[in-house]
Amino acid sequence: MVNGSHCTAWCVTGASLKVCPQGFSCCTVEMEDKLSQQSHAEIKAPVFRLSTNLQSTFKQRHDHFDKFFRELLKNSEVSLHNMFLRTYGMMYMENAELFKNFFVSLTRYYTSGSSAVNLSSMLSDFWADLLERMFRLVNVQFEFNDTYMECVSRHTDQLQPFGDVPRKLRIQITRAFVAARTFVRGLSLMPDVVNKVSTVSASPSCVRAAMKMLYCPYCSGQVALKPCQNYCLNVMRGCLANQADLDTEWNNFLDAMLGLAERLEGPFNFESVMDPIDVKISEAIMNMQENSMQVSQKVFQGCGTPKPNVAFRSTRSVRETGFTGRFRPYSPEARPTTAAGTSLDRLTVEVKKKLKHAKKFWSTLPETVCAGERIAPGDECWNGTAKSRYQSDVIGNGLANQVSNPDVEVDITKPDVVIRSQIAVLKDMTSRLKAAHSGNDNENSFDNEEEPSGDGESGSGCDSPSCSGDDIYFSTPLNPVTPQLNPVHRDKSAGVSSQGSMALALCGLALALLVPHLR
């Protein structure tokens, strides 16, 4: 047997060998068969190792992002609960399920997409439900039946009760959630594609070529002789021809992932949307409280004047109730710590490096394998027949180029089915990533509106063309009675106005009077 030294004493005639050169040889046909099996494992091992490392890298990245997004959602829910409990007290507790369901729906969309939750409809329903609850509280002196409240809910956009917050949040939430969900799906796809492609079996002609390259020197007694680099490249490019054809769509996919990663760092930043969402919703509530007179008048004009609530004791004043509730600003220090012990910016910077490094992975596999101790430089190498310079040209990557491969017979008319299916998978995911880059979910596209620049409030909770002018539903009398509202000067450090505090007090009074009648 071959034991690392010249095998002169063991030489046999090589006339019957199928792979190695004819003549005297240390190998038999049976040994060639065994060495062919060994060579199959030899060429598979480095590809498997490189692929496994790539799978592990992006499996970890996926887990980090997924854990971060899930924890951030949970932290935002906890933050809102604590803030609203401190700020609104019993008023919040009586309506807490509305906000709990809001976060449940956001989480379901993140995990299952638009097949489980229509994000746009869910957000519209949330604001309509919130309006209905608040409208009852600020008009406790009236009775409202279900038909009347349906009239109110149908025209939430036209009523514009929450200022510009619903429109802004709809844009921000949709963009951020579509981007986050699609990016995480892309990260989860990578290990799956790599696993399926890396397990494609080598063809019989590839195994023969690998055996000739790796073990025929053994059969000639030149145990320490290693293949020439260009010879190795031609063999490996022939063996990995189908995998190399994946490279174009693989690179397109990675470019799309990098583009979406930049969106996550910038305008579609999930963290910058979810972290302050409690403050944004509270701002919407304060807008409703401050403009409740205008909103109520529009409703009464459009839906009719409701019946008085006979149980309401109109003679009681705010002072008589003894209600002294005030808005208490929420301290930023009381917020939960950063999700998963990191930040979105840090995660994105790290994953972008990994994505860039993964480009051209499949087309460079032959160069990666045919390097270092596996090959011999210069002319002192095995060229497939002897110890000499390798004379053939190095052919290109991919199936089509293998028609001229001098060392591996490749049927270019029969592309690998598994790899072709993965090319289709990558194309589809790339399309989804590009859609997410524009703020669209392929399954549930939404209008890609640009947010207005500046911090000014337009006072509109509607963004459809029908809301650009006067209300189209609520009729306006010839001499409308418009309540006079003083300008609101917000204390930025507190996040609300003094008038907002008074409105909150009135709302609290309404709740205090209404709750006994609801039980």
Short mmCIF file of C-alpha atoms in Angstrom, two decimals:
data_model
loop_
_atom_site.label_atom_id
_atom_site.label_comp_id
_atom_site.label_asym_id
_atom_site.label_seq_id
_atom_site.Cartn_x
_atom_site.Cartn_y
_atom_site.Cartn_z
CA MET A 1 0.00 0.00 0.00
CA VAL A 2 1.02 3.62 -0.37
CA ASN A 3 2.79 4.62 2.85
CA GLY A 4 4.45 7.92 2.01
CA SER A 5 7.58 6.53 0.25
CA HIS A 6 8.39 5.37 -3.28
CA CYS A 7 6.60 2.14 -4.10
CA THR A 8 9.04 0.50 -6.52
CA ALA A 9 8.69 -2.89 -4.85
CA TRP A 10 4.94 -2.67 -5.09
CA CYS A 11 4.65 -1.49 -8.67
CA VAL A 12 2.24 -3.28 -10.96
CA THR A 13 1.35 -2.73 -14.55
CA GLY A 14 -1.14 0.19 -14.85
CA ALA A 15 -2.62 -0.81 -18.18
CA SER A 16 -6.05 -1.46 -16.62
CA LEU A 17 -6.27 1.74 -14.56
CA LYS A 18 -9.31 3.88 -15.35
CA VAL A 19 -8.15 7.27 -14.11
CA CYS A 20 -4.43 7.48 -13.47
CA PRO A 21 -1.75 7.36 -16.25
CA GLN A 22 -0.96 4.00 -17.82
CA GLY A 23 2.32 2.22 -17.09
CA PHE A 24 3.87 1.08 -13.87
CA SER A 25 1.80 2.11 -10.83
CA CYS A 26 1.47 1.50 -7.13
CA CYS A 27 -2.31 1.30 -7.53
CA THR A 28 -4.78 -1.28 -8.73
CA VAL A 29 -8.25 -0.73 -10.15
CA GLU A 30 -9.72 -1.59 -6.76
CA MET A 31 -7.48 0.96 -5.10
CA GLU A 32 -8.57 3.56 -7.64
CA ASP A 33 -12.18 2.95 -6.67
CA LYS A 34 -11.41 3.45 -2.99
CA LEU A 35 -9.32 6.54 -3.69
CA SER A 36 -12.18 7.94 -5.77
CA GLN A 37 -14.42 7.74 -2.71
CA GLN A 38 -11.74 9.39 -0.65
CA SER A 39 -11.27 12.16 -3.19
CA HIS A 40 -15.02 12.86 -3.12
CA ALA A 41 -14.73 13.50 0.60
CA GLU A 42 -11.54 15.52 0.09
CA ILE A 43 -13.11 18.07 -2.26
CA LYS A 44 -16.36 18.18 -0.28
CA ALA A 45 -14.66 18.92 3.06
CA PRO A 46 -13.37 22.48 2.38
CA VAL A 47 -16.61 23.48 0.63
CA PHE A 48 -18.60 22.11 3.55
CA ARG A 49 -16.40 23.94 6.08
CA LEU A 50 -16.67 27.28 4.26
CA SER A 51 -20.42 26.86 3.81
CA THR A 52 -20.93 25.89 7.44
CA ASN A 53 -19.06 29.00 8.58
CA LEU A 54 -21.24 31.15 6.35
CA GLN A 55 -24.42 29.48 7.64
CA SER A 56 -23.35 29.95 11.25
CA THR A 57 -22.47 33.62 10.70
CA PHE A 58 -25.85 34.59 9.31
CA LYS A 59 -27.81 32.32 11.62
CA GLN A 60 -26.28 34.28 14.49
CA ARG A 61 -26.99 37.61 12.78
CA HIS A 62 -30.61 36.56 12.23
CA ASP A 63 -31.04 35.54 15.85
CA HIS A 64 -29.54 38.83 17.07
CA PHE A 65 -31.82 40.98 14.91
CA ASP A 66 -34.92 38.92 15.64
CA LYS A 67 -34.30 38.99 19.39
CA PHE A 68 -33.67 42.74 19.23
CA PHE A 69 -36.87 43.52 17.34
CA ARG A 70 -39.00 41.30 19.59
CA GLU A 71 -37.54 42.74 22.80
CA LEU A 72 -37.92 46.28 21.48
CA LEU A 73 -41.61 45.63 20.82
CA LYS A 74 -42.05 44.26 24.33
CA ASN A 75 -40.09 47.12 25.90
CA SER A 76 -42.20 49.66 24.02
CA GLU A 77 -45.37 48.05 25.33
CA VAL A 78 -44.04 48.11 28.91
CA SER A 79 -42.92 51.71 28.51
CA LEU A 80 -46.34 52.80 27.25
CA HIS A 81 -48.10 50.94 30.05
CA ASN A 82 -45.94 52.57 32.73
CA MET A 83 -46.19 56.03 31.19
CA PHE A 84 -49.95 55.92 30.68
CA LEU A 85 -50.54 54.45 34.14
CA ARG A 86 -48.61 57.35 35.70
CA THR A 87 -50.17 59.93 33.40
CA TYR A 88 -53.79 58.87 32.98
CA GLY A 89 -54.34 56.53 35.92
CA MET A 90 -57.77 54.92 36.03
CA MET A 91 -58.70 56.37 32.65
CA TYR A 92 -55.93 54.28 31.11
CA MET A 93 -56.69 51.16 33.14
CA GLU A 94 -60.32 51.19 31.93
CA ASN A 95 -59.05 51.19 28.33
CA ALA A 96 -55.78 49.28 28.65
CA GLU A 97 -56.94 46.40 26.42
CA LEU A 98 -57.03 48.77 23.43
CA PHE A 99 -53.30 49.42 23.74
CA LYS A 100 -52.49 45.81 24.59
CA ASN A 101 -54.27 44.67 21.43
CA PHE A 102 -52.37 47.32 19.49
CA PHE A 103 -49.03 45.76 20.44
CA VAL A 104 -50.36 42.23 19.95
CA SER A 105 -51.26 43.16 16.37
CA LEU A 106 -47.87 44.78 15.74
CA THR A 107 -46.12 41.65 17.01
CA ARG A 108 -48.32 39.41 14.86
CA TYR A 109 -47.50 41.48 11.80
CA TYR A 110 -43.78 41.26 12.56
CA THR A 111 -43.92 37.48 12.97
CA SER A 112 -46.49 36.55 10.31
CA GLY A 113 -46.80 39.49 7.92
CA SER A 114 -49.83 40.88 6.12
CA SER A 115 -51.40 37.43 5.84
CA ALA A 116 -52.09 37.72 9.58
CA VAL A 117 -52.51 41.48 10.03
CA ASN A 118 -53.40 44.19 7.56
CA LEU A 119 -51.22 46.89 9.06
CA SER A 120 -53.02 49.84 7.48
CA SER A 121 -56.47 48.59 8.53
CA MET A 122 -55.25 47.74 12.01
CA LEU A 123 -53.89 51.27 12.53
CA SER A 124 -57.11 52.84 11.22
CA ASP A 125 -59.18 50.67 13.55
CA PHE A 126 -56.96 51.61 16.49
CA TRP A 127 -57.46 55.34 16.00
CA ALA A 128 -61.18 54.91 15.32
CA ASP A 129 -61.59 52.90 18.53
CA LEU A 130 -59.55 55.42 20.50
CA LEU A 131 -61.67 58.27 19.10
CA GLU A 132 -64.89 56.51 20.07
CA ARG A 133 -63.72 55.98 23.64
CA MET A 134 -62.43 59.52 24.06
CA PHE A 135 -65.47 61.05 22.38
CA ARG A 136 -67.75 59.41 24.94
CA LEU A 137 -65.56 60.65 27.78
CA VAL A 138 -65.45 64.29 26.67
CA ASN A 139 -69.22 64.29 25.96
CA VAL A 140 -70.45 62.44 29.00
CA GLN A 141 -73.52 64.71 29.19
CA PHE A 142 -74.93 62.94 26.09
CA GLU A 143 -76.06 59.42 25.31
CA PHE A 144 -74.68 57.69 22.20
CA ASN A 145 -76.03 54.50 20.68
CA ASP A 146 -74.04 52.17 18.45
CA THR A 147 -75.40 53.68 15.25
CA TYR A 148 -74.27 57.13 16.31
CA MET A 149 -70.77 55.90 17.20
CA GLU A 150 -70.49 54.12 13.86
CA CYS A 151 -71.13 57.50 12.23
CA VAL A 152 -68.28 58.96 14.30
CA SER A 153 -65.88 56.10 13.54
CA ARG A 154 -66.52 56.14 9.80
CA HIS A 155 -65.19 59.66 9.59
CA THR A 156 -62.19 59.55 11.88
CA ASP A 157 -59.96 60.92 9.11
CA GLN A 158 -62.26 63.83 8.33
CA LEU A 159 -62.66 64.71 11.99
CA GLN A 160 -58.88 65.05 12.32
CA PRO A 161 -59.10 64.58 16.10
CA PHE A 162 -55.52 63.51 16.76
CA GLY A 163 -53.67 66.06 14.68
CA ASP A 164 -50.99 64.79 12.32
CA VAL A 165 -49.87 61.95 14.59
CA PRO A 166 -51.89 59.10 12.97
CA ARG A 167 -50.65 59.95 9.47
CA LYS A 168 -47.03 60.22 10.56
CA LEU A 169 -47.19 57.05 12.62
CA ARG A 170 -48.82 55.12 9.79
CA ILE A 171 -45.97 56.02 7.47
CA GLN A 172 -43.26 55.44 10.07
CA ILE A 173 -44.65 52.18 11.44
CA THR A 174 -45.35 50.70 8.01
CA ARG A 175 -41.92 51.53 6.65
CA ALA A 176 -40.09 50.39 9.79
CA PHE A 177 -42.04 47.13 10.22
CA VAL A 178 -41.88 46.16 6.54
CA ALA A 179 -38.14 46.85 6.52
CA ALA A 180 -37.44 45.02 9.78
CA ARG A 181 -39.56 41.99 8.92
CA THR A 182 -38.18 41.68 5.38
CA PHE A 183 -34.58 42.13 6.52
CA VAL A 184 -34.94 39.40 9.15
CA ARG A 185 -36.52 37.11 6.56
CA GLY A 186 -33.55 37.77 4.30
CA LEU A 187 -31.14 36.84 7.07
CA SER A 188 -33.06 33.63 7.75
CA LEU A 189 -33.02 32.74 4.07
CA MET A 190 -29.24 32.84 3.70
CA PRO A 191 -28.35 29.79 5.84
CA ASP A 192 -31.10 27.80 4.15
CA VAL A 193 -29.85 28.61 0.65
CA VAL A 194 -26.23 27.90 1.61
CA ASN A 195 -27.19 24.58 3.17
CA LYS A 196 -29.13 23.38 0.13
CA VAL A 197 -26.50 24.49 -2.37
CA SER A 198 -23.55 23.13 -0.42
CA THR A 199 -25.09 19.65 -0.19
CA VAL A 200 -25.36 19.21 -3.98
CA SER A 201 -23.53 15.99 -4.86
CA ALA A 202 -20.47 15.99 -7.10
CA SER A 203 -20.90 14.42 -10.51
CA PRO A 204 -19.05 11.18 -11.40
CA SER A 205 -16.79 13.08 -13.81
CA CYS A 206 -15.94 15.55 -11.03
CA VAL A 207 -15.03 12.69 -8.69
CA ARG A 208 -12.77 11.15 -11.35
CA ALA A 209 -11.06 14.48 -11.99
CA ALA A 210 -10.55 15.03 -8.25
CA MET A 211 -9.12 11.54 -7.82
CA LYS A 212 -6.70 12.14 -10.70
CA MET A 213 -5.59 15.45 -9.21
CA LEU A 214 -5.24 14.31 -5.61
CA TYR A 215 -4.19 10.65 -5.68
CA CYS A 216 -2.60 9.77 -9.00
CA PRO A 217 0.71 11.18 -7.71
CA TYR A 218 0.45 8.59 -4.94
CA CYS A 219 0.02 5.83 -7.49
CA SER A 220 3.19 6.96 -9.26
CA GLY A 221 5.08 6.97 -5.98
CA GLN A 222 5.21 10.78 -5.66
CA VAL A 223 3.35 11.00 -2.39
CA ALA A 224 4.44 14.54 -1.47
CA LEU A 225 3.63 15.99 -4.89
CA LYS A 226 0.77 18.49 -4.87
CA PRO A 227 -1.30 19.71 -7.82
CA CYS A 228 -0.48 22.84 -9.80
CA GLN A 229 -2.67 25.78 -8.85
CA ASN A 230 -4.17 26.33 -12.31
CA TYR A 231 -4.82 22.62 -12.64
CA CYS A 232 -6.65 22.68 -9.30
CA LEU A 233 -8.65 25.71 -10.41
CA ASN A 234 -9.86 24.02 -13.58
CA VAL A 235 -10.87 20.90 -11.67
CA MET A 236 -12.71 22.83 -8.97
CA ARG A 237 -14.39 25.20 -11.45
CA GLY A 238 -15.66 22.17 -13.27
CA CYS A 239 -16.87 20.55 -10.06
CA LEU A 240 -18.49 23.76 -8.79
CA ALA A 241 -19.81 25.05 -12.11
CA ASN A 242 -23.46 24.95 -11.05
CA GLN A 243 -22.73 26.64 -7.72
CA ALA A 244 -20.91 29.46 -9.51
CA ASP A 245 -24.05 30.17 -11.54
CA LEU A 246 -25.74 31.11 -8.27
CA ASP A 247 -23.30 33.99 -7.82
CA THR A 248 -25.13 36.64 -9.87
CA GLU A 249 -28.42 36.32 -7.98
CA TRP A 250 -26.54 35.83 -4.71
CA ASN A 251 -24.75 39.16 -5.21
CA ASN A 252 -27.97 40.90 -6.26
CA PHE A 253 -29.60 39.59 -3.09
CA LEU A 254 -26.70 40.83 -0.94
CA ASP A 255 -26.82 44.25 -2.58
CA ALA A 256 -30.53 44.45 -1.79
CA MET A 257 -29.84 43.41 1.82
CA LEU A 258 -27.17 46.10 2.12
CA GLY A 259 -29.54 48.69 0.68
CA LEU A 260 -32.26 47.78 3.16
CA ALA A 261 -29.70 47.79 6.00
CA GLU A 262 -28.98 51.42 5.17
CA ARG A 263 -32.69 52.16 5.33
CA LEU A 264 -32.78 50.58 8.79
CA GLU A 265 -29.99 52.91 9.82
CA GLY A 266 -31.85 55.93 8.45
CA PRO A 267 -35.48 56.74 7.64
CA PHE A 268 -36.86 53.24 8.35
CA ASN A 269 -35.19 52.89 11.74
CA PHE A 270 -37.34 50.48 13.77
CA GLU A 271 -35.83 51.61 17.05
CA SER A 272 -36.47 55.33 16.46
CA VAL A 273 -40.12 54.55 15.68
CA MET A 274 -40.89 52.12 18.52
CA ASP A 275 -38.87 53.60 21.36
CA PRO A 276 -40.89 56.89 21.59
CA ILE A 277 -44.23 55.47 20.43
CA ASP A 278 -45.75 56.00 23.88
CA VAL A 279 -44.98 59.73 23.68
CA LYS A 280 -46.39 59.94 20.15
CA ILE A 281 -49.68 58.27 21.09
CA SER A 282 -49.91 60.47 24.19
CA GLU A 283 -49.39 63.49 21.97
CA ALA A 284 -52.30 62.34 19.81
CA ILE A 285 -54.49 61.98 22.90
CA MET A 286 -53.60 65.50 24.03
CA ASN A 287 -54.45 66.81 20.56
CA MET A 288 -57.89 65.24 20.90
CA GLN A 289 -58.39 66.68 24.38
CA GLU A 290 -57.32 70.16 23.33
CA ASN A 291 -59.57 70.14 20.24
CA SER A 292 -62.50 68.21 21.73
CA MET A 293 -64.91 71.15 21.33
CA GLN A 294 -64.20 71.47 17.62
CA VAL A 295 -64.39 67.72 17.09
CA SER A 296 -67.66 67.43 18.99
CA GLN A 297 -69.24 70.29 17.04
CA LYS A 298 -68.31 68.66 13.71
CA VAL A 299 -69.82 65.37 14.88
CA PHE A 300 -73.04 67.03 16.03
CA GLN A 301 -73.32 68.81 12.67
CA GLY A 302 -72.74 65.66 10.64
CA CYS A 303 -74.29 62.92 12.77
CA GLY A 304 -76.98 64.92 14.52
CA THR A 305 -77.44 66.21 18.05
CA PRO A 306 -77.39 63.32 20.53
CA LYS A 307 -79.87 62.83 23.36
CA PRO A 308 -78.95 64.30 26.75
CA ASN A 309 -77.78 61.88 29.40
CA VAL A 310 -80.46 62.18 32.09
CA ALA A 311 -78.15 60.61 34.66
CA PHE A 312 -75.54 63.29 34.15
CA ARG A 313 -75.60 65.90 36.95
CA SER A 314 -74.79 69.01 34.98
CA THR A 315 -74.72 71.26 38.05
CA ARG A 316 -71.52 69.75 39.37
CA SER A 317 -68.37 71.68 38.61
CA VAL A 318 -64.76 70.67 38.39
CA ARG A 319 -64.04 72.15 41.78
CA GLU A 320 -66.90 70.24 43.39
CA THR A 321 -65.51 66.94 42.22
CA GLY A 322 -62.24 67.52 43.99
CA PHE A 323 -60.39 66.10 40.97
CA THR A 324 -56.83 67.41 40.95
CA GLY A 325 -55.22 65.11 38.40
CA ARG A 326 -52.31 66.61 36.49
CA PHE A 327 -50.20 65.34 33.63
CA ARG A 328 -46.88 64.11 34.98
CA PRO A 329 -44.12 63.99 32.37
CA TYR A 330 -42.51 60.61 31.99
CA SER A 331 -38.82 60.50 32.86
CA PRO A 332 -36.60 59.09 30.08
CA GLU A 333 -34.49 57.41 32.76
CA ALA A 334 -37.48 55.23 33.62
CA ARG A 335 -37.52 53.66 30.16
CA PRO A 336 -36.43 50.02 29.78
CA THR A 337 -32.80 49.42 28.88
CA THR A 338 -31.85 48.97 25.25
CA ALA A 339 -33.33 45.82 23.74
CA ALA A 340 -31.12 42.71 23.70
CA GLY A 341 -28.25 44.71 25.22
CA THR A 342 -27.43 46.44 21.95
CA SER A 343 -28.75 49.00 19.47
CA LEU A 344 -30.03 48.78 15.91
CA ASP A 345 -27.17 50.93 14.64
CA ARG A 346 -24.59 48.61 16.17
CA LEU A 347 -26.29 45.50 14.81
CA THR A 348 -26.56 47.04 11.34
CA VAL A 349 -22.92 48.12 11.19
CA GLU A 350 -21.84 44.57 12.08
CA VAL A 351 -24.14 42.81 9.63
CA LYS A 352 -23.15 45.10 6.75
CA LYS A 353 -19.54 43.96 7.14
CA LYS A 354 -20.62 40.32 7.01
CA LEU A 355 -22.85 40.89 3.96
CA LYS A 356 -20.05 42.60 2.04
CA HIS A 357 -17.66 39.80 2.92
CA ALA A 358 -20.13 37.18 1.63
CA LYS A 359 -20.27 38.66 -1.88
CA LYS A 360 -18.89 36.45 -4.67
CA PHE A 361 -18.79 33.55 -2.22
CA TRP A 362 -19.75 30.93 -4.81
CA SER A 363 -17.58 32.13 -7.70
CA THR A 364 -14.50 32.39 -5.48
CA LEU A 365 -14.87 28.93 -3.92
CA PRO A 366 -12.37 27.37 -6.36
CA GLU A 367 -9.74 30.02 -5.49
CA THR A 368 -10.45 29.52 -1.78
CA VAL A 369 -10.04 25.74 -2.07
CA CYS A 370 -7.00 25.85 -4.38
CA ALA A 371 -4.80 27.82 -2.03
CA GLY A 372 -2.25 27.36 0.72
CA GLU A 373 -0.98 23.89 1.47
CA ARG A 374 -3.39 22.20 -0.96
CA ILE A 375 -1.39 23.27 -4.04
CA ALA A 376 2.25 23.66 -5.12
CA PRO A 377 3.46 26.90 -6.72
CA GLY A 378 5.59 27.11 -9.84
CA ASP A 379 6.59 24.13 -11.98
CA GLU A 380 7.27 21.64 -9.20
CA CYS A 381 3.70 20.38 -9.18
CA TRP A 382 1.41 17.65 -10.48
CA ASN A 383 -0.21 18.62 -13.78
CA GLY A 384 -2.42 15.54 -14.11
CA THR A 385 0.12 13.34 -15.88
CA ALA A 386 3.55 14.20 -14.45
CA LYS A 387 5.59 16.54 -12.30
CA SER A 388 5.73 19.54 -14.60
CA ARG A 389 4.19 22.92 -15.55
CA TYR A 390 0.45 22.94 -16.20
CA GLN A 391 0.03 24.13 -19.80
CA SER A 392 -3.75 24.56 -20.19
CA ASP A 393 -5.51 27.87 -19.78
CA VAL A 394 -7.69 28.46 -16.75
CA ILE A 395 -11.31 28.49 -17.85
CA GLY A 396 -14.00 30.82 -16.45
CA ASN A 397 -16.60 30.18 -13.77
CA GLY A 398 -20.08 28.92 -14.43
CA LEU A 399 -21.70 26.12 -16.38
CA ALA A 400 -21.44 27.68 -19.84
CA ASN A 401 -17.64 28.05 -19.61
CA GLN A 402 -17.11 24.36 -18.87
CA VAL A 403 -17.53 23.34 -22.50
CA SER A 404 -13.78 23.97 -22.86
CA ASN A 405 -12.67 22.55 -19.51
CA PRO A 406 -9.71 20.24 -20.24
CA ASP A 407 -9.92 18.33 -16.97
CA VAL A 408 -13.61 17.83 -16.08
CA GLU A 409 -16.36 16.65 -18.40
CA VAL A 410 -19.42 18.82 -17.68
CA ASP A 411 -22.78 18.50 -19.37
CA ILE A 412 -23.68 22.16 -19.80
CA THR A 413 -27.17 21.24 -21.05
CA LYS A 414 -28.24 19.87 -17.66
CA PRO A 415 -28.11 22.54 -14.94
CA ASP A 416 -28.61 21.32 -11.40
CA VAL A 417 -32.27 21.44 -10.39
CA VAL A 418 -31.62 22.28 -6.72
CA ILE A 419 -29.39 25.22 -7.56
CA ARG A 420 -31.79 26.55 -10.18
CA SER A 421 -34.57 26.47 -7.59
CA GLN A 422 -32.41 28.43 -5.16
CA ILE A 423 -31.68 31.01 -7.85
CA ALA A 424 -35.44 31.49 -8.15
CA VAL A 425 -35.75 31.79 -4.36
CA LEU A 426 -33.07 34.48 -4.27
CA LYS A 427 -34.74 36.39 -7.11
CA ASP A 428 -38.03 36.42 -5.25
CA MET A 429 -36.43 37.56 -2.00
CA THR A 430 -34.46 40.27 -3.81
CA SER A 431 -37.74 41.58 -5.21
CA ARG A 432 -39.21 41.70 -1.70
CA LEU A 433 -36.14 43.48 -0.35
CA LYS A 434 -36.32 46.11 -3.08
CA ALA A 435 -40.01 46.65 -2.35
CA ALA A 436 -39.24 47.05 1.36
CA HIS A 437 -36.51 49.53 0.44
CA SER A 438 -39.30 51.69 -1.04
CA GLY A 439 -41.50 51.19 2.02
CA ASN A 440 -43.73 48.57 0.41
CA ASP A 441 -44.74 45.09 1.44
CA ASN A 442 -45.10 42.91 -1.67
CA GLU A 443 -48.09 41.23 -0.07
CA ASN A 444 -49.66 44.48 1.10
CA SER A 445 -48.36 47.49 -0.76
CA PHE A 446 -48.88 50.92 0.73
CA ASP A 447 -48.55 54.37 -0.73
CA ASN A 448 -44.98 55.53 -0.32
CA GLU A 449 -45.61 59.00 1.02
CA GLU A 450 -42.91 61.40 1.94
CA GLU A 451 -43.07 62.80 5.42
CA PRO A 452 -43.28 66.58 5.54
CA SER A 453 -40.10 68.26 6.68
CA GLY A 454 -40.06 70.24 9.89
CA ASP A 455 -41.86 69.76 13.16
CA GLY A 456 -45.02 71.70 12.35
CA GLU A 457 -48.38 70.07 12.87
CA SER A 458 -50.77 70.23 9.97
CA GLY A 459 -53.69 69.31 12.21
CA SER A 460 -54.80 66.62 9.79
CA GLY A 461 -55.31 63.01 10.66
CA CYS A 462 -56.12 62.20 7.02
CA ASP A 463 -53.73 61.85 4.10
CA SER A 464 -56.03 60.91 1.23
CA PRO A 465 -56.76 63.36 -1.60
CA SER A 466 -60.31 63.71 -0.30
CA CYS A 467 -58.97 65.34 2.85
CA SER A 468 -56.95 68.02 1.10
CA GLY A 469 -59.77 70.55 1.27
CA ASP A 470 -63.01 70.96 3.18
CA ASP A 471 -64.74 68.01 4.83
CA ILE A 472 -66.84 66.17 2.26
CA TYR A 473 -69.20 64.52 4.73
CA PHE A 474 -70.02 67.01 7.46
CA SER A 475 -72.25 69.79 6.18
CA THR A 476 -71.34 73.30 7.33
CA PRO A 477 -74.18 75.72 8.25
CA LEU A 478 -74.25 79.23 6.83
CA ASN A 479 -73.23 80.71 10.17
CA PRO A 480 -71.18 78.03 11.87
CA VAL A 481 -70.40 78.44 15.52
CA THR A 482 -66.69 77.82 15.84
CA PRO A 483 -65.30 77.63 19.38
CA GLN A 484 -62.43 80.01 19.96
CA LEU A 485 -59.30 78.16 21.07
CA ASN A 486 -56.25 79.93 22.40
CA PRO A 487 -52.93 78.94 20.82
CA VAL A 488 -51.27 76.07 22.62
CA HIS A 489 -47.71 76.69 23.78
CA ARG A 490 -46.07 73.40 24.55
CA ASP A 491 -43.49 72.92 27.24
CA LYS A 492 -40.99 70.75 25.40
CA SER A 493 -39.47 69.46 28.61
CA ALA A 494 -42.82 68.20 29.82
CA GLY A 495 -44.20 67.15 26.44
CA VAL A 496 -47.67 68.67 27.04
CA SER A 497 -49.34 72.07 27.56
CA SER A 498 -51.02 73.60 30.57
CA GLN A 499 -54.28 73.65 28.59
CA GLY A 500 -53.72 69.95 27.97
CA SER A 501 -53.64 69.47 31.74
CA MET A 502 -57.00 71.23 32.11
CA ALA A 503 -58.46 69.14 29.30
CA LEU A 504 -57.16 66.05 31.05
CA ALA A 505 -58.81 67.17 34.25
CA LEU A 506 -62.12 67.56 32.45
CA CYS A 507 -61.64 64.16 30.85
CA GLY A 508 -60.91 62.66 34.24
CA LEU A 509 -64.07 64.25 35.61
CA ALA A 510 -66.07 62.81 32.77
CA LEU A 511 -64.68 59.38 33.48
CA ALA A 512 -65.38 59.70 37.18
CA LEU A 513 -69.01 60.54 36.45
CA LEU A 514 -69.44 58.01 33.67
CA VAL A 515 -67.93 54.89 35.21
CA PRO A 516 -70.68 54.37 37.85
CA HIS A 517 -73.30 54.36 35.10
CA LEU A 518 -71.37 51.82 33.03
CA ARG A 519 -71.19 49.24 35.80
#
